[in-house]
Tab-separated table of C-alpha atoms and ligand atoms in Angstrom:
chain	number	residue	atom	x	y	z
A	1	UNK	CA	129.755	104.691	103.394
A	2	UNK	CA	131.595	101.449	103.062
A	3	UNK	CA	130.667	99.016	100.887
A	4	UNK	CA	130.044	96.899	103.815
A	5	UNK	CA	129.466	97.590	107.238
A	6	UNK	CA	131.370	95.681	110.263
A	7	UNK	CA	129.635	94.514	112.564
A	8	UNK	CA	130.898	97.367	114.899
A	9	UNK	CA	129.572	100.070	112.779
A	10	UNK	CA	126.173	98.299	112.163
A	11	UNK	CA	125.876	98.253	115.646
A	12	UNK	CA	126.189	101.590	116.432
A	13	UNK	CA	123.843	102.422	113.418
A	14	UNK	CA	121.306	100.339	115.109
A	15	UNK	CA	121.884	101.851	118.411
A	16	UNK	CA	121.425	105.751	116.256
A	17	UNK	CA	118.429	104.134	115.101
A	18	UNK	CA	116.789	102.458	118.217
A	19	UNK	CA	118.108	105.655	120.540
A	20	UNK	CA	117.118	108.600	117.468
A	21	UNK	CA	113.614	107.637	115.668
A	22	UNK	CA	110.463	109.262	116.981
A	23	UNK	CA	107.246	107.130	115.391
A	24	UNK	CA	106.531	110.187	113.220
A	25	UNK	CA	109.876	110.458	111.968
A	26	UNK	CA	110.633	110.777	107.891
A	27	UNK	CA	113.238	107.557	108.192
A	28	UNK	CA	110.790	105.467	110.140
A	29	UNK	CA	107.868	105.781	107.238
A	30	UNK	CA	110.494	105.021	104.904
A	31	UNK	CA	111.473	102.361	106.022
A	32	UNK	CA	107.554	100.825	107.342
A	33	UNK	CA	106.589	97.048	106.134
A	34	UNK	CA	104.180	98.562	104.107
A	35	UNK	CA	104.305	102.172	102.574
A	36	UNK	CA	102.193	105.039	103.898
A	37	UNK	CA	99.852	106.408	101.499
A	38	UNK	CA	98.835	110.118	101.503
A	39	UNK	CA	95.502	109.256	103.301
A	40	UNK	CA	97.150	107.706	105.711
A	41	UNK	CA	99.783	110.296	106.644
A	42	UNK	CA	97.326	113.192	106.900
A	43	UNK	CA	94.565	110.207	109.039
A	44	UNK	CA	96.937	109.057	111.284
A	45	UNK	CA	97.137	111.806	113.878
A	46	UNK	CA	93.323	111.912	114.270
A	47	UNK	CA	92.624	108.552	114.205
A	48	UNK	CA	91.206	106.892	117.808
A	49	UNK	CA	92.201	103.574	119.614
A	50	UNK	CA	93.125	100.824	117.810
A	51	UNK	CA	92.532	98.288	121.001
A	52	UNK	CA	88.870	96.757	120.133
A	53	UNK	CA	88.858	97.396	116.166
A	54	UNK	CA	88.876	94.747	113.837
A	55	UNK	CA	91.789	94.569	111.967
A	56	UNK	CA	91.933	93.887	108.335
A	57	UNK	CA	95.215	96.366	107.540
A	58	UNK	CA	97.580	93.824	108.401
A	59	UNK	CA	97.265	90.751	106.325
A	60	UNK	CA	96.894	88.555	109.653
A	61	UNK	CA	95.430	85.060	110.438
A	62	UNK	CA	92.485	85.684	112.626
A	63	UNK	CA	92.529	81.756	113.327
A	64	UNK	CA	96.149	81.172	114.864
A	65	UNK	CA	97.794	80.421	116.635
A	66	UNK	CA	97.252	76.829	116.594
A	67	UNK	CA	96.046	75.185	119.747
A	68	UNK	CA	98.936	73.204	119.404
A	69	UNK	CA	101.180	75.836	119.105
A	70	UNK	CA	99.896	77.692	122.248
A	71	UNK	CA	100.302	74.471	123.891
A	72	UNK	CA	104.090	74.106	122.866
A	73	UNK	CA	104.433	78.238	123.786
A	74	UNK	CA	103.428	77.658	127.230
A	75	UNK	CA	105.910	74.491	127.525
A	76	UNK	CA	108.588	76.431	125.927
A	77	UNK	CA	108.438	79.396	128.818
A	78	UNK	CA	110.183	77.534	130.914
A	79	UNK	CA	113.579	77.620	129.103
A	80	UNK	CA	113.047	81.361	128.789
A	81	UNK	CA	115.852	81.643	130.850
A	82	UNK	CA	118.077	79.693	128.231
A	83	UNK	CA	119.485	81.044	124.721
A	84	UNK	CA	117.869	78.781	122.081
A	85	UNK	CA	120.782	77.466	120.417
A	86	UNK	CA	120.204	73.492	120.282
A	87	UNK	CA	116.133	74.712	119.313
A	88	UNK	CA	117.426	76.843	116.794
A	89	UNK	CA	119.323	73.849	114.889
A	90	UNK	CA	116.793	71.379	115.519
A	91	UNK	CA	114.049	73.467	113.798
A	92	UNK	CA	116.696	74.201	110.940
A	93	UNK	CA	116.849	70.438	110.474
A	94	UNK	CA	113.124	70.055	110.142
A	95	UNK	CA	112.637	72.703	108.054
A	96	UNK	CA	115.667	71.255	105.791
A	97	UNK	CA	113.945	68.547	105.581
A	98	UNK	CA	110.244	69.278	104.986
A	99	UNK	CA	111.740	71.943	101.753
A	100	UNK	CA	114.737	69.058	100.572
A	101	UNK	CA	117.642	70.795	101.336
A	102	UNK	CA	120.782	70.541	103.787
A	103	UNK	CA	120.370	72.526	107.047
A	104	UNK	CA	122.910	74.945	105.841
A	105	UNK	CA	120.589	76.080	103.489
A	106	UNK	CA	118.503	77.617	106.088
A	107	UNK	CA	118.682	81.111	107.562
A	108	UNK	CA	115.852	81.381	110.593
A	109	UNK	CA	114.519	85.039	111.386
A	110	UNK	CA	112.424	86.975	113.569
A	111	UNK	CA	109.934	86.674	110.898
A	112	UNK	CA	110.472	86.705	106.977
A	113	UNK	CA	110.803	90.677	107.702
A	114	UNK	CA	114.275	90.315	109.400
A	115	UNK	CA	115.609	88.504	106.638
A	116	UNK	CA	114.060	91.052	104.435
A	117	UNK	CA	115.515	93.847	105.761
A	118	UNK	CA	118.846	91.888	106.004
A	119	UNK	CA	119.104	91.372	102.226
A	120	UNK	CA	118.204	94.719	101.782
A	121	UNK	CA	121.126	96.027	103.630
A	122	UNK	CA	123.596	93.131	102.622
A	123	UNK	CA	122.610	94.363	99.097
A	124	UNK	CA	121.696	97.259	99.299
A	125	UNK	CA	125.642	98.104	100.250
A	126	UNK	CA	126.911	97.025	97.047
A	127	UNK	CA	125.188	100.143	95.310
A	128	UNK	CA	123.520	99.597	91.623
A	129	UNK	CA	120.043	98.626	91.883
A	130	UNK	CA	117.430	96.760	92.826
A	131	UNK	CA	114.390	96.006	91.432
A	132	UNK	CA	110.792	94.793	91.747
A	133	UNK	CA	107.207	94.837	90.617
A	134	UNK	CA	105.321	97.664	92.113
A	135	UNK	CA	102.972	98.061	94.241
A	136	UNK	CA	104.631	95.020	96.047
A	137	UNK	CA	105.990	94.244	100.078
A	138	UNK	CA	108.521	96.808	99.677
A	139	UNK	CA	110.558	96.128	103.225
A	140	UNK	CA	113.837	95.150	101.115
A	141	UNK	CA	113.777	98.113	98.884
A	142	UNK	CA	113.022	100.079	101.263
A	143	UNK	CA	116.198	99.136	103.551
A	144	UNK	CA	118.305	99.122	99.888
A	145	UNK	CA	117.557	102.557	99.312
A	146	UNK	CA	118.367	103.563	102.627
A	147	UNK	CA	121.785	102.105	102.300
A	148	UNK	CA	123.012	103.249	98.220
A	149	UNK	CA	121.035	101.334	95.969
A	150	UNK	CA	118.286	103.016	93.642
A	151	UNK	CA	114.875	101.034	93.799
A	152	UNK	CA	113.423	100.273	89.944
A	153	UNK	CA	109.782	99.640	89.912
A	154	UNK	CA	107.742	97.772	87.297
A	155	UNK	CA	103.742	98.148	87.287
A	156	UNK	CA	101.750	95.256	87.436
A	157	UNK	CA	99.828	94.429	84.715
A	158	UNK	CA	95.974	95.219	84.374
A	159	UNK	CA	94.664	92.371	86.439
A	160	UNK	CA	97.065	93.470	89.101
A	161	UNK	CA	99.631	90.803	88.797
A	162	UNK	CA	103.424	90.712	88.204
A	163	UNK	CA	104.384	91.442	84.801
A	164	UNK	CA	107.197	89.178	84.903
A	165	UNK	CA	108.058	90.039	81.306
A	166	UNK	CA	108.426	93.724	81.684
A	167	UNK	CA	110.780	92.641	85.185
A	168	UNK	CA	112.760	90.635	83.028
A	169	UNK	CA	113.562	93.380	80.326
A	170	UNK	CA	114.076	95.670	83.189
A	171	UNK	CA	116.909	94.009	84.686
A	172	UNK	CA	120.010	96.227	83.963
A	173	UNK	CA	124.020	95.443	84.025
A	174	UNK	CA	123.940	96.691	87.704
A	175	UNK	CA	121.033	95.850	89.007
A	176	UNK	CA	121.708	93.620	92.379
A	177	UNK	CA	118.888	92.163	93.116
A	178	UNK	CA	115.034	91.470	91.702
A	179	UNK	CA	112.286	90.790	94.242
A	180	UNK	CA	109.192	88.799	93.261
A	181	UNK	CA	106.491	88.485	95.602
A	182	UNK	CA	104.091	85.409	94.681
A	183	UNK	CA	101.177	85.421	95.545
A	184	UNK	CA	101.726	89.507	95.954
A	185	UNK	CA	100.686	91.674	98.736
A	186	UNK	CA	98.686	93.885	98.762
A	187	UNK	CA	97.161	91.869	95.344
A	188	UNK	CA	96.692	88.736	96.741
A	189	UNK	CA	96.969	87.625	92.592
A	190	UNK	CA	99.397	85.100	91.714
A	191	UNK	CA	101.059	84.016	88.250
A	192	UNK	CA	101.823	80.310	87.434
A	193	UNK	CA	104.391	78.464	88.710
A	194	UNK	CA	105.935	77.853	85.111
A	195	UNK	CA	106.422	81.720	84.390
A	196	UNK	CA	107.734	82.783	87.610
A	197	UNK	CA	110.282	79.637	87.627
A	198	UNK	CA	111.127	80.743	83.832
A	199	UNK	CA	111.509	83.908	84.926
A	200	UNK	CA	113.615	82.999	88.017
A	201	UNK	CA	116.087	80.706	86.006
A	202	UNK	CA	116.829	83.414	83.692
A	203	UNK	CA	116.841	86.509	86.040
A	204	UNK	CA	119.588	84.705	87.957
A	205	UNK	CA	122.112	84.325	85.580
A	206	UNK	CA	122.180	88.131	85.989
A	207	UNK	CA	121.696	88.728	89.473
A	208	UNK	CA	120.324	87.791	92.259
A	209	UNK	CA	116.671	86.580	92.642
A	210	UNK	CA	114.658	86.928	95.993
A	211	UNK	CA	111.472	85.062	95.875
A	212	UNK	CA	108.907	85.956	98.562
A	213	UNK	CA	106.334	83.091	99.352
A	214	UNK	CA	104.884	84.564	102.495
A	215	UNK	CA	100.929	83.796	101.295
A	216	UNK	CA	102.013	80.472	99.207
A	217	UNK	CA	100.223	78.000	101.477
A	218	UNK	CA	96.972	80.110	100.981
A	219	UNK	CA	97.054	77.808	97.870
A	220	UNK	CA	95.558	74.733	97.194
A	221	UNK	CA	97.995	71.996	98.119
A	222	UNK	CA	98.353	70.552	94.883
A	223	UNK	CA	99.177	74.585	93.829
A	224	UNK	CA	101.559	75.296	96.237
A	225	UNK	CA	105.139	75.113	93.931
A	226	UNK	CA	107.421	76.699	95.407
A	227	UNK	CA	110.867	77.883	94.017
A	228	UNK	CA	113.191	76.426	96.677
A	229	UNK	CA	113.637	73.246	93.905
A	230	UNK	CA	116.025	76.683	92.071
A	231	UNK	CA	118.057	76.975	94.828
A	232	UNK	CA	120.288	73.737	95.036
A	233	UNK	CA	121.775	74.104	92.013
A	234	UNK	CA	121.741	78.199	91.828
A	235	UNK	CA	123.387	80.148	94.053
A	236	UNK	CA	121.499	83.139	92.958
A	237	UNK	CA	117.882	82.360	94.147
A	238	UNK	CA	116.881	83.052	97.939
A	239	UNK	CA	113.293	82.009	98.936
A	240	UNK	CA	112.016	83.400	101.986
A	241	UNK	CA	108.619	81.646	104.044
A	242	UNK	CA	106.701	82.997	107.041
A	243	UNK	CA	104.789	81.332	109.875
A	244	UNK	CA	102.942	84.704	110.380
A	245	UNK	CA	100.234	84.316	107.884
A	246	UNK	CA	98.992	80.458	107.289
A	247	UNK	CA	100.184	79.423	110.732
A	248	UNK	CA	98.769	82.419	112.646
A	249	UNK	CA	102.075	83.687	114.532
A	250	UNK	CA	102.301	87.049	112.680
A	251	UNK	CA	103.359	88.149	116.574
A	252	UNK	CA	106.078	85.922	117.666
A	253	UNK	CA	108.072	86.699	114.633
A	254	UNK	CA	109.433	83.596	113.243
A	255	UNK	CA	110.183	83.323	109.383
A	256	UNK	CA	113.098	81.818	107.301
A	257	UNK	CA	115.060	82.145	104.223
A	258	UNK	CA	116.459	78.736	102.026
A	259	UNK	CA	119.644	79.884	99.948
A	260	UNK	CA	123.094	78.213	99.391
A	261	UNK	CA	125.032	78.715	102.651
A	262	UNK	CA	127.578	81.314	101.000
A	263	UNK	CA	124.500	83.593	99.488
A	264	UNK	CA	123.253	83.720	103.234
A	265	UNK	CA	126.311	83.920	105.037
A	266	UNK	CA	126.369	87.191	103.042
A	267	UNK	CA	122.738	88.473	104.125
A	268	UNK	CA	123.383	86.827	107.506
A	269	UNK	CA	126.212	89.075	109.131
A	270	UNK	CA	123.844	92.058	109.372
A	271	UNK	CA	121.267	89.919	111.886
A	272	UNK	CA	121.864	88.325	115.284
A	273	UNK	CA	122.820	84.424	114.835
A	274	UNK	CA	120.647	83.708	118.142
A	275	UNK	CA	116.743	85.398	116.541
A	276	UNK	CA	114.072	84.005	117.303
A	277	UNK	CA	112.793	83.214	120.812
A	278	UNK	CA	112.179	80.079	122.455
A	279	UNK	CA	108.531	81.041	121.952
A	280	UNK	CA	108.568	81.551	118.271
A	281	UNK	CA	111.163	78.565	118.034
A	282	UNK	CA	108.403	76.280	119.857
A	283	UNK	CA	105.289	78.124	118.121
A	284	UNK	CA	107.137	76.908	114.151
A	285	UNK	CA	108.030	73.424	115.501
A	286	UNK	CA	104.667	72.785	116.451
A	287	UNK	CA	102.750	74.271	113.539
A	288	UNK	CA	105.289	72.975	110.896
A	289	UNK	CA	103.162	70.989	108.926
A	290	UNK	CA	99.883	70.978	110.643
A	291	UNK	CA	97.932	70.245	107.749
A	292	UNK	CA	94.694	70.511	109.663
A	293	UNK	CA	95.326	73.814	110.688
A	294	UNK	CA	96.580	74.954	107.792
A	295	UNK	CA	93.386	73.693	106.232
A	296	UNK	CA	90.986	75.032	108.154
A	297	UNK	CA	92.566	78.516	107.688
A	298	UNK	CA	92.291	78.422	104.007
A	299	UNK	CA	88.788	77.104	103.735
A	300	UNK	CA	87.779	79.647	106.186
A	301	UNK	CA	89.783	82.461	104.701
A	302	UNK	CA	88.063	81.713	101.477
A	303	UNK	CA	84.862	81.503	101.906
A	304	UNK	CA	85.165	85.099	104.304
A	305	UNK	CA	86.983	86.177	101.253
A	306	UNK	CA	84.449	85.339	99.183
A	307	UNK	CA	81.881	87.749	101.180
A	308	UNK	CA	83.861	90.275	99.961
A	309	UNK	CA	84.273	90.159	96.294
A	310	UNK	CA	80.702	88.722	96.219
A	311	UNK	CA	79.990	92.392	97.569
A	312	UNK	CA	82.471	94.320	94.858
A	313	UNK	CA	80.983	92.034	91.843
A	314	UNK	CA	77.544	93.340	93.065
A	315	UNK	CA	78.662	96.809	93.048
A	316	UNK	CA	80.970	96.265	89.809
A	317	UNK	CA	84.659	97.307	91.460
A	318	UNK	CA	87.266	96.234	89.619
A	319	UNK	CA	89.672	94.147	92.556
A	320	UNK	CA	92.975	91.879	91.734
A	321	UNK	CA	91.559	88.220	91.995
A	322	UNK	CA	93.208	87.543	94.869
A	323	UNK	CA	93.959	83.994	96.066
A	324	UNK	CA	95.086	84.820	99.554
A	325	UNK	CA	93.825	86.785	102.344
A	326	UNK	CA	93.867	90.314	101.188
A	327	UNK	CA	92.264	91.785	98.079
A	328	UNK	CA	92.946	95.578	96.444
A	329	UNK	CA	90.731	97.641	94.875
A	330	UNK	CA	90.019	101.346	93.998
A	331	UNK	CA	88.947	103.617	96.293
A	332	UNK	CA	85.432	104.513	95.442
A	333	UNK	CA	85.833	108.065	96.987
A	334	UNK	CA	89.039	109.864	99.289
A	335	UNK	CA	90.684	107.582	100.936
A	336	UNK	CA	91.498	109.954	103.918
A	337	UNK	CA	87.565	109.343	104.707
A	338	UNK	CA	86.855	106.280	103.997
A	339	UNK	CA	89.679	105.603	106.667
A	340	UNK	CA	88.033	108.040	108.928
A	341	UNK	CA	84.683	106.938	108.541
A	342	UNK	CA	85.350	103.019	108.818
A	343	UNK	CA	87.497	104.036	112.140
A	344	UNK	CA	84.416	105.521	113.851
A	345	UNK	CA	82.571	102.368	112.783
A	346	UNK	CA	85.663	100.058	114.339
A	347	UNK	CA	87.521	98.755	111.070
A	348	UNK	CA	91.100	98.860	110.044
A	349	UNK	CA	92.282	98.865	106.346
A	350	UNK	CA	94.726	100.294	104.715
A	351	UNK	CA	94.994	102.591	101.589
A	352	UNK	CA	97.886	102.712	98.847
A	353	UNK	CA	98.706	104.761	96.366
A	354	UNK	CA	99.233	103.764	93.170
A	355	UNK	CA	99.114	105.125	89.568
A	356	UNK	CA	98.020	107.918	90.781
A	357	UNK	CA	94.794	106.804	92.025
A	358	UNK	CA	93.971	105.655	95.772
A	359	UNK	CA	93.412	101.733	96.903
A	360	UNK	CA	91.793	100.148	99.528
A	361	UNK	CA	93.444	97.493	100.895
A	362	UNK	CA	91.313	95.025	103.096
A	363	UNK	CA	92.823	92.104	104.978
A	364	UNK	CA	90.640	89.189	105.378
A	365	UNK	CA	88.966	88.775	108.405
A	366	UNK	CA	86.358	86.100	109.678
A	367	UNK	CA	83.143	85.550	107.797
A	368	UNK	CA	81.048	87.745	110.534
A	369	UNK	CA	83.941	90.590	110.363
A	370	UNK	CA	83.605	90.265	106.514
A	371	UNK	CA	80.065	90.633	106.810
A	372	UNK	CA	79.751	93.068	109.225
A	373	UNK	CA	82.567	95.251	107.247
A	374	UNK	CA	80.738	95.064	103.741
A	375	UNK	CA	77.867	96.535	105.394
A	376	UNK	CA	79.798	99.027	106.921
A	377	UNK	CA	81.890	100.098	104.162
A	378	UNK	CA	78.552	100.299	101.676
A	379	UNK	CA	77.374	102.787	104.145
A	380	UNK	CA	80.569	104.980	104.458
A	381	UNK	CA	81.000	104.927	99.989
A	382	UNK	CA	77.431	105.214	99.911
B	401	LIG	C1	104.841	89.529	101.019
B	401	LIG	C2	105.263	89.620	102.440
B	401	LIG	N1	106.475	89.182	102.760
B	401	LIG	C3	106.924	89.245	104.010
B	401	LIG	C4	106.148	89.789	105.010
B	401	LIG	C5	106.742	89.886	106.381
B	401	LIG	O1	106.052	89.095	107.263
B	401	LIG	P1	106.726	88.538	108.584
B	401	LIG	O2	107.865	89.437	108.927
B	401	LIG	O3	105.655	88.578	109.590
B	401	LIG	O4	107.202	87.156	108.242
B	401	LIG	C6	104.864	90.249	104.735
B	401	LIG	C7	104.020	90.837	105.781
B	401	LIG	O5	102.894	91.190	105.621
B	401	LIG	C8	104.412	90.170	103.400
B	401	LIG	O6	103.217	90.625	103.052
């Protein structure tokens, strides 16, 4: 392969991709947002509609969207007809300003995911490695290995969190890229802001450093610091945001990525300049910054949240202390039925592997879901 792909050939890839993958196919769970665990590969086939379960394997926001941003969807139909280009820059411009940079230092996506899998190719291309904490969002390495990089993983620590100390002596002389996810998923833990920014400063004299904030305004305000500050003076740190998870649009895929403009022009020539939709475009602008939304999702979130680890303190299981809306901990027997058995009781979560050793990976729902779902899942370990 090339060390980069023109835009010719990258279409026709996509085309072999789009045309060529069955669901079940070895490339597509390879290259899925989150990875499949053995549980889940051998459940899968068996397991029954997913239309009225509730859904904690996906990390969403059971709250959005926002009135206001159904109210600005429904407006927005009407240019349907119309490519979004002037929406596109104004939304760049507010974004720009709300994180203190120049619109050229923003890179919009059909969700943070696009971008993700962008970099990962745009990297990915160059060969060498990349590398990141593991378990972690793996989209980018995922889409890095599937082009000619090799994917380095580091284990989190024993509370679960990034061990940005072991990531930093990990970095080799051709690694491409490190990933840091905080807060994490599927964790939900989070490091402080001093260590990651420490880390950040000195991982990018050496390569490039993509910082993933999709949970960070799960935070309290006053926690919330964010690593965009790096990026006007370094040309090595990307940050990437979502509105899928605090703002509730997890479906009309809108995310974006703050860099210097030559660092994205680079990860930018493997997506389409015109992503997203008018919808999405309309959904952000209205949400951007709705801090009563955004507040009511987090106090909600946490106190749901809370039902939960209230439940695995009582039964002493170990879990990451997440500060987000999904919490891991051990599987407290196979992981293929505690899948099955949740399923027939109408619950979605997910289980990773890791070390060896199966995880259950719960989402949080509402406080009734949570509720409801603790007594489930006591019955189906019990
Ligand atoms: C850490 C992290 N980053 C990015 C994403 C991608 O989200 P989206 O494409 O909806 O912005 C997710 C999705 O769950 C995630 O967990």
């Amino acid at each position: 392969m090339k060390t980069q792909l023109n835009r010719r050939d990258w279409f026709k890839s996509t085309l072999a991709l789009t045309a060529g993958i069955a669901l079940t196919s070895s490339l597509t769970k390879e290259l899925m947002a989150a990875p499949l665990s053995e549980a889940e590969r051998s459940f899968f086939g068996l397991k029954t509609s997913d239309a009225q379960k509730v859904r904690l394997n996906s990390n969403e926001n059971p709250y959005g969207p926002s009135e206001k941003a159904k109210k600005a969807v429904m407006e927005s139909l009407s240019r349907g007809n119309r490519y979004a280009f002037n929406e596109l820059e104004e939304l760049k411009k507010i974004i720009a300003t709300k994180e203190g940079v120049d619109a050229s230092y923003i890179l919009l996506g059909a969700g943070s995911g696009e971008l993700l899998v962008q970099t990962g190719i745009a990297y990915g291309l160059e060969g060498g490695r990349v590398l990141s904490a593991y378990p972690t969002f793996p989209l980018l390495m995922n889409y890095a290995q599937q082009m000619k990089a090799a994917w380095d993983k580091v284990d989190l620590n024993e509370k679960l969190e990034h061990n940005y100390e072991a990531l930093a002596s990990a970095i080799k002389s051709d690694t491409r890229l490190v990933f840091s996810c905080n807060p994490n998923n599927p964790t939900g833990t989070v490091v402080s802001d001093s260590i990651v920014r420490g880390f950040c400063e000195e991982a990018s004299k050496k390569t490039l450093v993509y910082a993933d904030e999709a949970y960070l305004e799960f935070l309290d305000p006053s926690q919330q610091k964010s690593m965009v500050s790096l990026v006007q003076n370094n040309p090595n740190v990307v940050v990437s945001k979502t509105f899928s998870k605090i703002y509730g649009l997890a479906g009309l895929r809108i995310g974006y990525l703050v860099g210097q403009p030559d660092t994205l022009k680079k990860i930018a020539q493997y997506g389409d300049t015109i992503s997203p939709s008018q919808t999405a475009l309309a959904a952000a602008k209205a949400s951007l910054g709705d801090e009563d939304f955004m507040k009511l999702t987090r106090e909600k979130n946490s106190i749901a949240r809370k039902v939960l680890t209230d439940y695995l303190d009582q039964k002493k299981i170990f879990y990451g202390k997440s500060l987000t809306n999904v919490v891991l901990f051990p599987a407290p027997k196979d992981g293929k039925k505690i899948l099955s058995q949740l399923d027939e009781k109408g619950f979605l979560i997910r289980i990773w592997d890791y070390q060896g050793k199966e995880w259950c990976r719960v989402s949080i729902g509402t406080q009734d879901e949570m509720k409801n779902f603790v007594r489930a899942f006591d019955e189906v370990v019990a």
